[in-house]
XYZ file of C-alpha atoms in Angstrom:
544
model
C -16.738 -10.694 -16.215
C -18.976 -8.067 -15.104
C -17.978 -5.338 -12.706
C -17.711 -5.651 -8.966
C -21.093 -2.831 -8.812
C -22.832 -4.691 -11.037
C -22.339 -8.086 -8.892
C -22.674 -5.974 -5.455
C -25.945 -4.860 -7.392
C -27.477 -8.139 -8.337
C -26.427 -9.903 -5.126
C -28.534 -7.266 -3.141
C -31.615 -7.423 -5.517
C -31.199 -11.362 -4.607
C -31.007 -10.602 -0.876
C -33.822 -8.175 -0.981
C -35.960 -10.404 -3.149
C -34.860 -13.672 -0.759
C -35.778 -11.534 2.847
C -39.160 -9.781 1.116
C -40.505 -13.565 0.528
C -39.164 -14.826 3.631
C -40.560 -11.992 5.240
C -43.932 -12.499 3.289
C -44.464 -15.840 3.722
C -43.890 -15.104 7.970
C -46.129 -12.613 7.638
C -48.810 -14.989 6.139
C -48.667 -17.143 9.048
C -48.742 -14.884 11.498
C -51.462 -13.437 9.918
C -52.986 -16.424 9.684
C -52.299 -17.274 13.721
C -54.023 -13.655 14.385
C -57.109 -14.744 12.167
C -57.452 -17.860 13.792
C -57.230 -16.460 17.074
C -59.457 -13.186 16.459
C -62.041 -15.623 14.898
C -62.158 -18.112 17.703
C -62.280 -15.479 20.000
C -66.076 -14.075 17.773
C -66.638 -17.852 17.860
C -66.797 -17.450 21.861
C -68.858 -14.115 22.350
C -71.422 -15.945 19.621
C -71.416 -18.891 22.053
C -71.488 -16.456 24.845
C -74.135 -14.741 23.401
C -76.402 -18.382 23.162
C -75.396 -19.179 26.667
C -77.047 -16.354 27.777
C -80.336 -16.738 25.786
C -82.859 -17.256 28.766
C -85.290 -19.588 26.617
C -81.971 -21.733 26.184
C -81.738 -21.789 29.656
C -84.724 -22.132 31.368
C -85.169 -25.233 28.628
C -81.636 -26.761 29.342
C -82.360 -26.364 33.495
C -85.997 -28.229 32.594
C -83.817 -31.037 31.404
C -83.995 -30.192 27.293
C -87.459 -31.278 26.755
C -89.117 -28.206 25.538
C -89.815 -29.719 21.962
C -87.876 -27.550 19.319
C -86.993 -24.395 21.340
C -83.390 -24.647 21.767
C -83.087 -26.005 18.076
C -84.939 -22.897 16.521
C -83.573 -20.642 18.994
C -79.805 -21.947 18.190
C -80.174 -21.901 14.200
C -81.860 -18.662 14.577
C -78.206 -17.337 16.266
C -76.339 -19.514 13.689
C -78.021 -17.921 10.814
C -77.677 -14.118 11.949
C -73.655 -14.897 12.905
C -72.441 -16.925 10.033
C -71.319 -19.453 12.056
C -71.161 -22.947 10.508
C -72.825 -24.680 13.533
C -74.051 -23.093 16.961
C -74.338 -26.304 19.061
C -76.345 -26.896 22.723
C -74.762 -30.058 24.421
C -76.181 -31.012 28.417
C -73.412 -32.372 30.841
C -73.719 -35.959 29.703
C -72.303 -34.506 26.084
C -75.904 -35.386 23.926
C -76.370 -32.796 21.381
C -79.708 -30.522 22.090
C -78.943 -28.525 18.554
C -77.144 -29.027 15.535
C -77.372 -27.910 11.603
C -77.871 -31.608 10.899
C -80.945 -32.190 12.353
C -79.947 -35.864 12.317
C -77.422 -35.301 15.050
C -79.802 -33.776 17.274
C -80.000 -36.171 20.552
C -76.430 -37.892 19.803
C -73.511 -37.826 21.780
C -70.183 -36.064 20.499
C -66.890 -37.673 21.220
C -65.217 -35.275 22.864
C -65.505 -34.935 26.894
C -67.267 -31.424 28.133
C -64.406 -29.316 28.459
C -66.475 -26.247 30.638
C -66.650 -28.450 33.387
C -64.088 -26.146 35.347
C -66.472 -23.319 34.614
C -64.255 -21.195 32.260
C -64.651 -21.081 28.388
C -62.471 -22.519 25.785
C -61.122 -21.416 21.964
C -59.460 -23.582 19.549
C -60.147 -25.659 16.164
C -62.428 -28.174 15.909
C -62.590 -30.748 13.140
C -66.617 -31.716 13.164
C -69.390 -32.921 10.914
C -69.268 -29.118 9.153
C -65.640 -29.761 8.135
C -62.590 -27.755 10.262
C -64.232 -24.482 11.897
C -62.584 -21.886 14.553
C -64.143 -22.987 17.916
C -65.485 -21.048 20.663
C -67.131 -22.802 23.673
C -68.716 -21.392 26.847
C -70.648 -22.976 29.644
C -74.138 -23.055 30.484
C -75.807 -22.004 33.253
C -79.463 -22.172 34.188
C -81.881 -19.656 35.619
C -80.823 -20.843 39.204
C -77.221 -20.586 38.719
C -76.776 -24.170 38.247
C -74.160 -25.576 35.540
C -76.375 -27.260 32.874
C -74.743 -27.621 29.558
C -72.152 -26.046 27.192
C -72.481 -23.783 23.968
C -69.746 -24.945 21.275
C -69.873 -22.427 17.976
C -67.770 -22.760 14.894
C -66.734 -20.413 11.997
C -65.932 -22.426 9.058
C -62.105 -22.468 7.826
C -62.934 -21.005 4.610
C -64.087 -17.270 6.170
C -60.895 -17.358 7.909
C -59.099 -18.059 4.857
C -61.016 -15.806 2.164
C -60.229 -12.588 5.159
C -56.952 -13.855 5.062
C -56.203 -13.626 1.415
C -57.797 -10.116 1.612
C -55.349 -9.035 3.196
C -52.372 -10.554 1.783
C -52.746 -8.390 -1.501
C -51.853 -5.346 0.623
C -48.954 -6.601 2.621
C -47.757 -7.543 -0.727
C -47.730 -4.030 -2.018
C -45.965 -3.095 0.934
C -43.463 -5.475 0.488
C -43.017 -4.549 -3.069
C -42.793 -0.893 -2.365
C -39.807 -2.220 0.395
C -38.573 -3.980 -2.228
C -38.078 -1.173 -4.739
C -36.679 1.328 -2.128
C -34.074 -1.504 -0.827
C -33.107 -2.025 -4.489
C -32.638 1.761 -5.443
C -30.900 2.633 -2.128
C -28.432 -0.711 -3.395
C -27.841 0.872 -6.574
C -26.792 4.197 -4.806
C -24.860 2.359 -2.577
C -23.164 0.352 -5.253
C -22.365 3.999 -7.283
C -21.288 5.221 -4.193
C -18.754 2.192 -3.784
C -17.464 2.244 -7.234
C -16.524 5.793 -6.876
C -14.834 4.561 -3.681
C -12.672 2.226 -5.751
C -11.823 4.505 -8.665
C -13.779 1.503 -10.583
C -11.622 -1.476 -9.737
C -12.658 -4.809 -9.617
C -11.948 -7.484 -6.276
C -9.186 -8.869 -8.176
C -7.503 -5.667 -9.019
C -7.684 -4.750 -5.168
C -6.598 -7.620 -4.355
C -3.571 -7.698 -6.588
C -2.586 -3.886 -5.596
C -2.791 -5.377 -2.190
C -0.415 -8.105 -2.782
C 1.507 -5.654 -4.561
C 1.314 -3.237 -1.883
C 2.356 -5.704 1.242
C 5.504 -6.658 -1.132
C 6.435 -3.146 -1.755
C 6.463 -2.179 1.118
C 8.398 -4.485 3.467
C 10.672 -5.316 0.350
C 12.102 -2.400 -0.021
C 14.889 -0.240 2.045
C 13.139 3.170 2.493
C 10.726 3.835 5.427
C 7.382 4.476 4.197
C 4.702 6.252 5.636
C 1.601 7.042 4.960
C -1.256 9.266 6.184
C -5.146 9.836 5.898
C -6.295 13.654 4.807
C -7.218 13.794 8.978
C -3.765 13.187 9.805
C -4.202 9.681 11.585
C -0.985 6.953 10.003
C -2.434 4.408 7.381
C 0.491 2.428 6.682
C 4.012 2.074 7.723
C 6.406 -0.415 7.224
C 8.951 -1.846 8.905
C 12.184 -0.220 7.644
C 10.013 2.953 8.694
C 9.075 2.004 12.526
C 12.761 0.670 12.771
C 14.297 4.415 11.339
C 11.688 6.605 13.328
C 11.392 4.577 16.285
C 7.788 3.680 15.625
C 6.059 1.053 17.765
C 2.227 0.387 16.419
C 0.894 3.937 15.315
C -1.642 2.849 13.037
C -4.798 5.045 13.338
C -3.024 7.466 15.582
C -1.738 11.143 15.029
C 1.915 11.910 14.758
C 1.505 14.474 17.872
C 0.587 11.289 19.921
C 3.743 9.404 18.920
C 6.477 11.486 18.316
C 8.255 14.986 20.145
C 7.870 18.275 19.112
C 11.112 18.799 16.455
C 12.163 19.177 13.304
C 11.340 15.425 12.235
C 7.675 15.900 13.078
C 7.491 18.971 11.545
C 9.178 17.254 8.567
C 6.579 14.426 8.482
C 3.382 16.161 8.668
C 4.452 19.119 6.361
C 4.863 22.030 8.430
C 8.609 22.314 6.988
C 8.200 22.100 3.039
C 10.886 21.251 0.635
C 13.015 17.995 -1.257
C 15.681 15.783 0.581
C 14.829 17.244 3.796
C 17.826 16.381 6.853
C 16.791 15.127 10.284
C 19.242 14.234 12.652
C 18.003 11.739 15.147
C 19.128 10.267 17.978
C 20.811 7.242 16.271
C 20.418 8.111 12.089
C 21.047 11.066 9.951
C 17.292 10.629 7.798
C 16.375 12.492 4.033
C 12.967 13.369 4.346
C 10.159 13.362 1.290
C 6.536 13.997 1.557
C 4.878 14.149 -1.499
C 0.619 14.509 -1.228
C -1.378 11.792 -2.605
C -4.270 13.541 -5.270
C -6.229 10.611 -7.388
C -9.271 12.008 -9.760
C -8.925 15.779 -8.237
C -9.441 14.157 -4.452
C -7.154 14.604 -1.708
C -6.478 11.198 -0.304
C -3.372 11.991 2.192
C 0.321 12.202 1.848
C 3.733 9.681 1.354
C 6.471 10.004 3.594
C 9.374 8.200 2.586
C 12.660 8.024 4.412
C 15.894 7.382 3.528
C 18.902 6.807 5.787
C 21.852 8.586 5.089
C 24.275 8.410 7.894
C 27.179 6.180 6.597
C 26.549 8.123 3.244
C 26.863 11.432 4.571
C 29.814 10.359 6.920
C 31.426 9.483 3.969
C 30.590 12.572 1.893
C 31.785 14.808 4.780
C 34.931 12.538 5.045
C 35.568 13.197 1.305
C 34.939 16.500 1.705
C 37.586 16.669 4.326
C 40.276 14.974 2.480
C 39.436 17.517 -0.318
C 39.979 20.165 2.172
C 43.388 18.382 3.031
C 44.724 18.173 -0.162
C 43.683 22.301 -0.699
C 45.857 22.868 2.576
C 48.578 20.685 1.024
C 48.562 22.473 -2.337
C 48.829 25.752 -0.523
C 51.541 24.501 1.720
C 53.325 23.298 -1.192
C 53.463 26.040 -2.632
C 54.466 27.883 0.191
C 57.339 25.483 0.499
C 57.823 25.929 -3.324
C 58.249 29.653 -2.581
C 60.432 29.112 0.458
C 62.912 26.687 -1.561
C 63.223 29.234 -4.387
C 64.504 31.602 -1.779
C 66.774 29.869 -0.266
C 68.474 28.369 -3.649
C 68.445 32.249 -4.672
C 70.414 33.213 -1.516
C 73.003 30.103 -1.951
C 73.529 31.039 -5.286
C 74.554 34.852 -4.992
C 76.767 33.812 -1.846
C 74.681 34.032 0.831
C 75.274 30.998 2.815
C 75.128 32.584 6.133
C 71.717 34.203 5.463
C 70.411 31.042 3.815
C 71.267 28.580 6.931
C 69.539 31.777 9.291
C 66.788 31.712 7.065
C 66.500 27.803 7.030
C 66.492 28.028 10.370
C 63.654 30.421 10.662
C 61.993 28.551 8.792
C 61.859 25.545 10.729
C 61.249 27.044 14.101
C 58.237 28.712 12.756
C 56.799 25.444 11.297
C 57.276 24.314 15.400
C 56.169 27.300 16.998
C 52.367 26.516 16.283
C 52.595 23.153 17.639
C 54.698 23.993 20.399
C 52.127 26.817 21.478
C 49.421 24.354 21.428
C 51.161 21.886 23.702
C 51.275 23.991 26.165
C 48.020 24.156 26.936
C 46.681 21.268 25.283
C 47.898 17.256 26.743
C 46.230 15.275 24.545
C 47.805 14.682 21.052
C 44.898 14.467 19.397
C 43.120 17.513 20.238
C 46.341 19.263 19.639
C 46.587 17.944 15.978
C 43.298 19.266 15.190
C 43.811 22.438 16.531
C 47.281 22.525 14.625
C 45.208 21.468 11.428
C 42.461 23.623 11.957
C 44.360 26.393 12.314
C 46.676 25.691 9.169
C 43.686 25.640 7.145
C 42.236 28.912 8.590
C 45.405 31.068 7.992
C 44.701 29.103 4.118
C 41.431 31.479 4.102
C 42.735 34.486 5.643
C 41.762 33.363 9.065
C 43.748 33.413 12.326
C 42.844 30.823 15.104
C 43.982 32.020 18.330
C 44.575 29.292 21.554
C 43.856 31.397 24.492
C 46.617 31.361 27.457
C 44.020 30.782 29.916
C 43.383 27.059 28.234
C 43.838 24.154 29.722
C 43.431 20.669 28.753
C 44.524 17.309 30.468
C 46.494 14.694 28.945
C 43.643 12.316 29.512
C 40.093 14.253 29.344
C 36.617 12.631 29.746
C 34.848 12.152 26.526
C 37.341 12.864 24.028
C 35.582 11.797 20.779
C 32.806 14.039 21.736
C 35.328 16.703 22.555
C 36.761 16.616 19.170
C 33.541 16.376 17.143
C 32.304 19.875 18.929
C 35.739 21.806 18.249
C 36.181 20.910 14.947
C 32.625 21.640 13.985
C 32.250 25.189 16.203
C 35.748 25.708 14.218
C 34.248 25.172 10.753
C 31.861 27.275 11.396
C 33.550 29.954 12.683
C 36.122 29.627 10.184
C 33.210 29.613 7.057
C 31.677 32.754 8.629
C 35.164 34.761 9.286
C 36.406 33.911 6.187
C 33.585 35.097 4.098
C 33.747 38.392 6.370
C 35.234 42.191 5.818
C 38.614 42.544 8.002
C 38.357 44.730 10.600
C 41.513 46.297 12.511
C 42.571 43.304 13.957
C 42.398 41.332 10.923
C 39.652 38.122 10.755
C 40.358 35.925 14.111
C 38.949 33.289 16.127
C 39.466 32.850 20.267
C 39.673 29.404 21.215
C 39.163 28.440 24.425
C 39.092 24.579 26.117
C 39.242 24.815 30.057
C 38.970 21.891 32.748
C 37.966 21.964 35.772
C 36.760 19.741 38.617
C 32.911 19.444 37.259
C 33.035 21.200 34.239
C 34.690 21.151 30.888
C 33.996 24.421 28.650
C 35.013 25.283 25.358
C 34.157 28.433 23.890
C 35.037 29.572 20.476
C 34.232 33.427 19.617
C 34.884 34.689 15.955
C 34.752 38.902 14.606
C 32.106 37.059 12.016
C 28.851 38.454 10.813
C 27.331 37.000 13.703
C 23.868 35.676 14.353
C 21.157 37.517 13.423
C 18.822 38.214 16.637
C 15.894 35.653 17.229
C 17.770 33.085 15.348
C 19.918 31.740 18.592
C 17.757 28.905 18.593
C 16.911 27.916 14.871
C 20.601 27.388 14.278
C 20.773 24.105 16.193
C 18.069 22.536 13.902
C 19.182 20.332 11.166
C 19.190 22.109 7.820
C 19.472 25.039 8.967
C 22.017 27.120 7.233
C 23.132 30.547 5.950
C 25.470 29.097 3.726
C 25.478 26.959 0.277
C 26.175 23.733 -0.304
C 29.957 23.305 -0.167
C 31.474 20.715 -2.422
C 29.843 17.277 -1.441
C 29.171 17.867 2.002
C 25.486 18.812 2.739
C 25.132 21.632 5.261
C 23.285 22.256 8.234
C 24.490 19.077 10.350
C 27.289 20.553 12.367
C 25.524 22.457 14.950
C 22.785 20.063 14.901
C 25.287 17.410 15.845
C 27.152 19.201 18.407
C 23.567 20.389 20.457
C 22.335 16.395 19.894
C 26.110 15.597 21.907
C 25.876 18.296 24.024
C 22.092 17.836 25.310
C 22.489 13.970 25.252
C 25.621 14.146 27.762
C 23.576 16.610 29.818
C 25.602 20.144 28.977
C 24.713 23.437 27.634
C 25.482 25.152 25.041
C 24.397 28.744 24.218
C 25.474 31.163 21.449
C 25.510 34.536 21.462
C 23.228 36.937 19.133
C 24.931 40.109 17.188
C 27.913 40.929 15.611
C 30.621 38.296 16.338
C 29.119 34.987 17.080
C 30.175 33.479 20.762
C 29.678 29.988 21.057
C 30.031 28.277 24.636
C 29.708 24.456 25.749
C 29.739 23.565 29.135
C 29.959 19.502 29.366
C 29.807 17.352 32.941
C 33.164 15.844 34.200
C 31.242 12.917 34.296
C 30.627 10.448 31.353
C 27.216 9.365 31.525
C 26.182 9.082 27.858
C 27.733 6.589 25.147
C 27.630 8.441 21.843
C 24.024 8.431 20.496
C 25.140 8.554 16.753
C 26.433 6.033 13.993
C 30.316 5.143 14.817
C 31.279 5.761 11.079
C 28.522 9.045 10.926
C 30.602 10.561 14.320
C 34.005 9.487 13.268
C 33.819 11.194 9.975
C 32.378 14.332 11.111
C 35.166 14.288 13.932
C 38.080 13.605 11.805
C 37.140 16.495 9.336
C 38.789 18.777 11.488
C 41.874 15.783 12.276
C 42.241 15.327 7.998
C 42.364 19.218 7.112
């Protein structure tokens, strides 16, 4: 089978070849219109020219019968022109000249046409064979119409000029020729270079092949030219990023400024990139697209990840929980060891005081929390929270001026953005030098009549200044991965929550990190996130 050039090739030599006869033979007969017109045109300034001999006219006024003057004067004109006949006819049609002598004196067929004074061209098939007519009346000395002139030029002049010429048009035509057929040999280079060299039924396969990948898999795909502008996407893609028809247009003109736009057209650089959207946690991959050293765009693919994440962060959590249970269990270990040592040297009055202690202490916590705090559930992850804290060295400390109904607006949300501003404060205290007062966290949840506002200030590192903002993007993270939760989604999730139910939440810069959220009475918002993606990143702080 030869190669798609080589057939692009050869069908444009055919087309060229096909249009340069087409356009040859057109030419011939318009050439041969022009000829036919330019030489019945000479035919009627030669009969011109014989109408306005004066012996011609002074003999066709006297009637014709000046013996053999308008004869010799009208072969004399024929002779000098070429013409194949220069003929005199009166009004009644009889011929007065001729080449054939024999005709002289006859009448000709036709009727006299330069009656109406004007003259007339066109072909004329007479005793000379088919000539290129030109006829013009005839007037006598007094004004008078007498006659009419009627001069031919035989066919065969018209024909021998016209294949004169024809020679030359056909160089022309060749030279056309060869420039169309080396410009369609550059063109079919340029075209195989276009298609790395593959043949109409390889492009049409990868095609095929293409159209099946793409909407048959479950990873958004897309794709971009080297200007930018979106080639392909498909449908898993529009249904992830929230596409609606952006072929051909930039990602500036169809998504926000953020993090997943930055993500997608390669500002932020790296592998398994997070982006936290409004209804998916996404993995990110761009990878450019190089073929034969030429840069032909990029590949975005991405991946959703929510229910997998919720779950890893959900694992993570019960890991967490069973750390805090080890610890406690050894603590209880320790405590049990005590008291069997005290009833075993005697001691029975200080072991039931110190069982005793014991179990008020255990209650204390809880109790403490109650007291501020209505709702069970907020109070069991505080309680949980903070048993996992004093695990690390931390101490989580329920303010007195908090103050939390039994029944507050938007509880799930509630509890996602404690427990994660807890993490975090916990992760950065614990990793922290103590300072006088030991490592500690303020807690704060307050309700009022518009407002609910928890803030949560730790004796941390802090955040370094400039960064205020760049710690609510997802990713971002001063930490490593810890166990099989992947990092960075906390804050981003509790500033999606907080913006989407129209709060604020601000964070202070320096040396102990001051986080405040300030959330509307009012419930306007349902969550924006995946049920299982929010649950599990709520109940981390309810499982540890």
């Amino acid at each position: 089978m030869r190669r798609l050039s080589t057939r692009i090739l050869a069908h444009q030599l055919g087309i060229l070849a096909l249009t340069g006869l087409i356009g040859f033979v057109l030419f011939a007969f318009a050439q041969r219109t022009e000829l036919d017109r330019s030489y019945e045109q000479r035919a009627l300034a030669i009969a011109k020219s014989t109408a306005a001999d004066p012996q011609i006219r002074q003999a066709m006024e006297d009637g014709g019968g000046s013996g053999d003057v308008v004869q010799t004067v009208a072969e004399r004109i024929r002779r000098a022109s070429g013409a194949s006949y220069v003929v005199v006819l009166d009004l009644n049609g009889i011929r007065h000249s001729h080449p054939i002598p024999a005709l002289i004196g006859e009448p000709v067929a036709e009727p006299i046409v330069v009656k109406d004074g004007r003259p007339h061209v066109g072909a004329d098939q007479g005793a000379t064979g088919r000539s290129a007519n030109g006829k013009a009346p005839l007037h006598g000395p007094s004004g008078a119409l007498v006659g009419e002139v009627s001069v031919g030029i035989p066919e065969h002049d018209v024909l021998g000029e016209l294949w004169r010429e024809l020679p030359t048009f056909g160089v022309y035509a060749a030279i056309a020729t060869a420039i169309g057929a080396a410009a369609a040999y550059l063109l079919a280079r340029r075209l195989k270079r276009t298609t790395f060299g593959l043949e109409l039924e390889e492009i049409a396969g990868l095609l095929q092949d293409r159209e099946a990948m793409l909407h048959g898999i479950r990873e958004g795909v897309v794709a971009f030219a080297p200007d930018g502008r979106i080639t392909v996407v498909n449908d898993e893609a529009r249904r992830l990023l929230g596409l609606g028809a952006p072929l051909g247009s930039r990602l500036e003109e169809v998504l926000p400024d953020g993090r997943l736009r930055r993500t997608l057209d390669g500002t932020l650089t790296g592998a398994d990139l997070s982006v936290l959207t409004d209804d998916h946690c996404l993995v990110v991959n761009r990878m450019p697209v190089t073929l034969h050293g030429r840069e032909l765009g990029a590949v975005v693919t991405v991946r959703d990840r929510t229910e997998l994440i919720g779950l890893l962060r959900e694992l993570d959590s019960v890991r967490g929980l069973t750390n805090a249970l080890r610890a406690q269990q050894h603590e209880f270990t320790n405590r049990m060891h005590t008291l069997a040592g005290l009833l075993d040297i005697g001691e029975h009055e200080s072991a039931y005081e110190y069982a005793i202690e014991t179990a008020r202490s255990g209650q204390a916590l809880t109790e403490a929390v109650r007291r501020n705090i209505g709702h069970p559930l907020m109070v069991g992850l505080i309680v949980a929270k903070t048993t996992v804290a004093a695990e690390r060295g931390v101490r989580i400390v329920l303010t007195d001026d908090s103050a939390l109904g039994d029944d507050p607006p938007h509880l799930r949300r509630l509890l996602t953005i404690v427990g994660n501003l807890l993490d975090n404060a916990i992760d950065a205290t614990a990793g922290a030098p103590s300072g006088d007062g030991g490592r500690r966290i303020l807690l704060t949840l307050t309700e009022g009549d518009e407002l609910i506002v928890v803030r949560v200030a730790d004796n941390g590192p802090g955040i370094a200044p400039g960064t205020a903002q760049s710690i609510f993007e997802d990713g971002w993270s001063t930490r490593p991965e810890r166990g099989t939760a992947r990092r960075g989604l906390g804050l981003a999730l509790v500033h999606r929550l907080v913006q989407g139910h129209g709060g604020s939440i601000t964070v202070s810069e320096g040396p102990g990190a001051v986080f405040t959220v300030a959330l509307p009475q009012r419930d306007t918002a349902p969550p924006a996130y995946g049920a299982l993606f929010t649950t599990a990143l709520s109940m981390e702080g309810d499982l540890r």
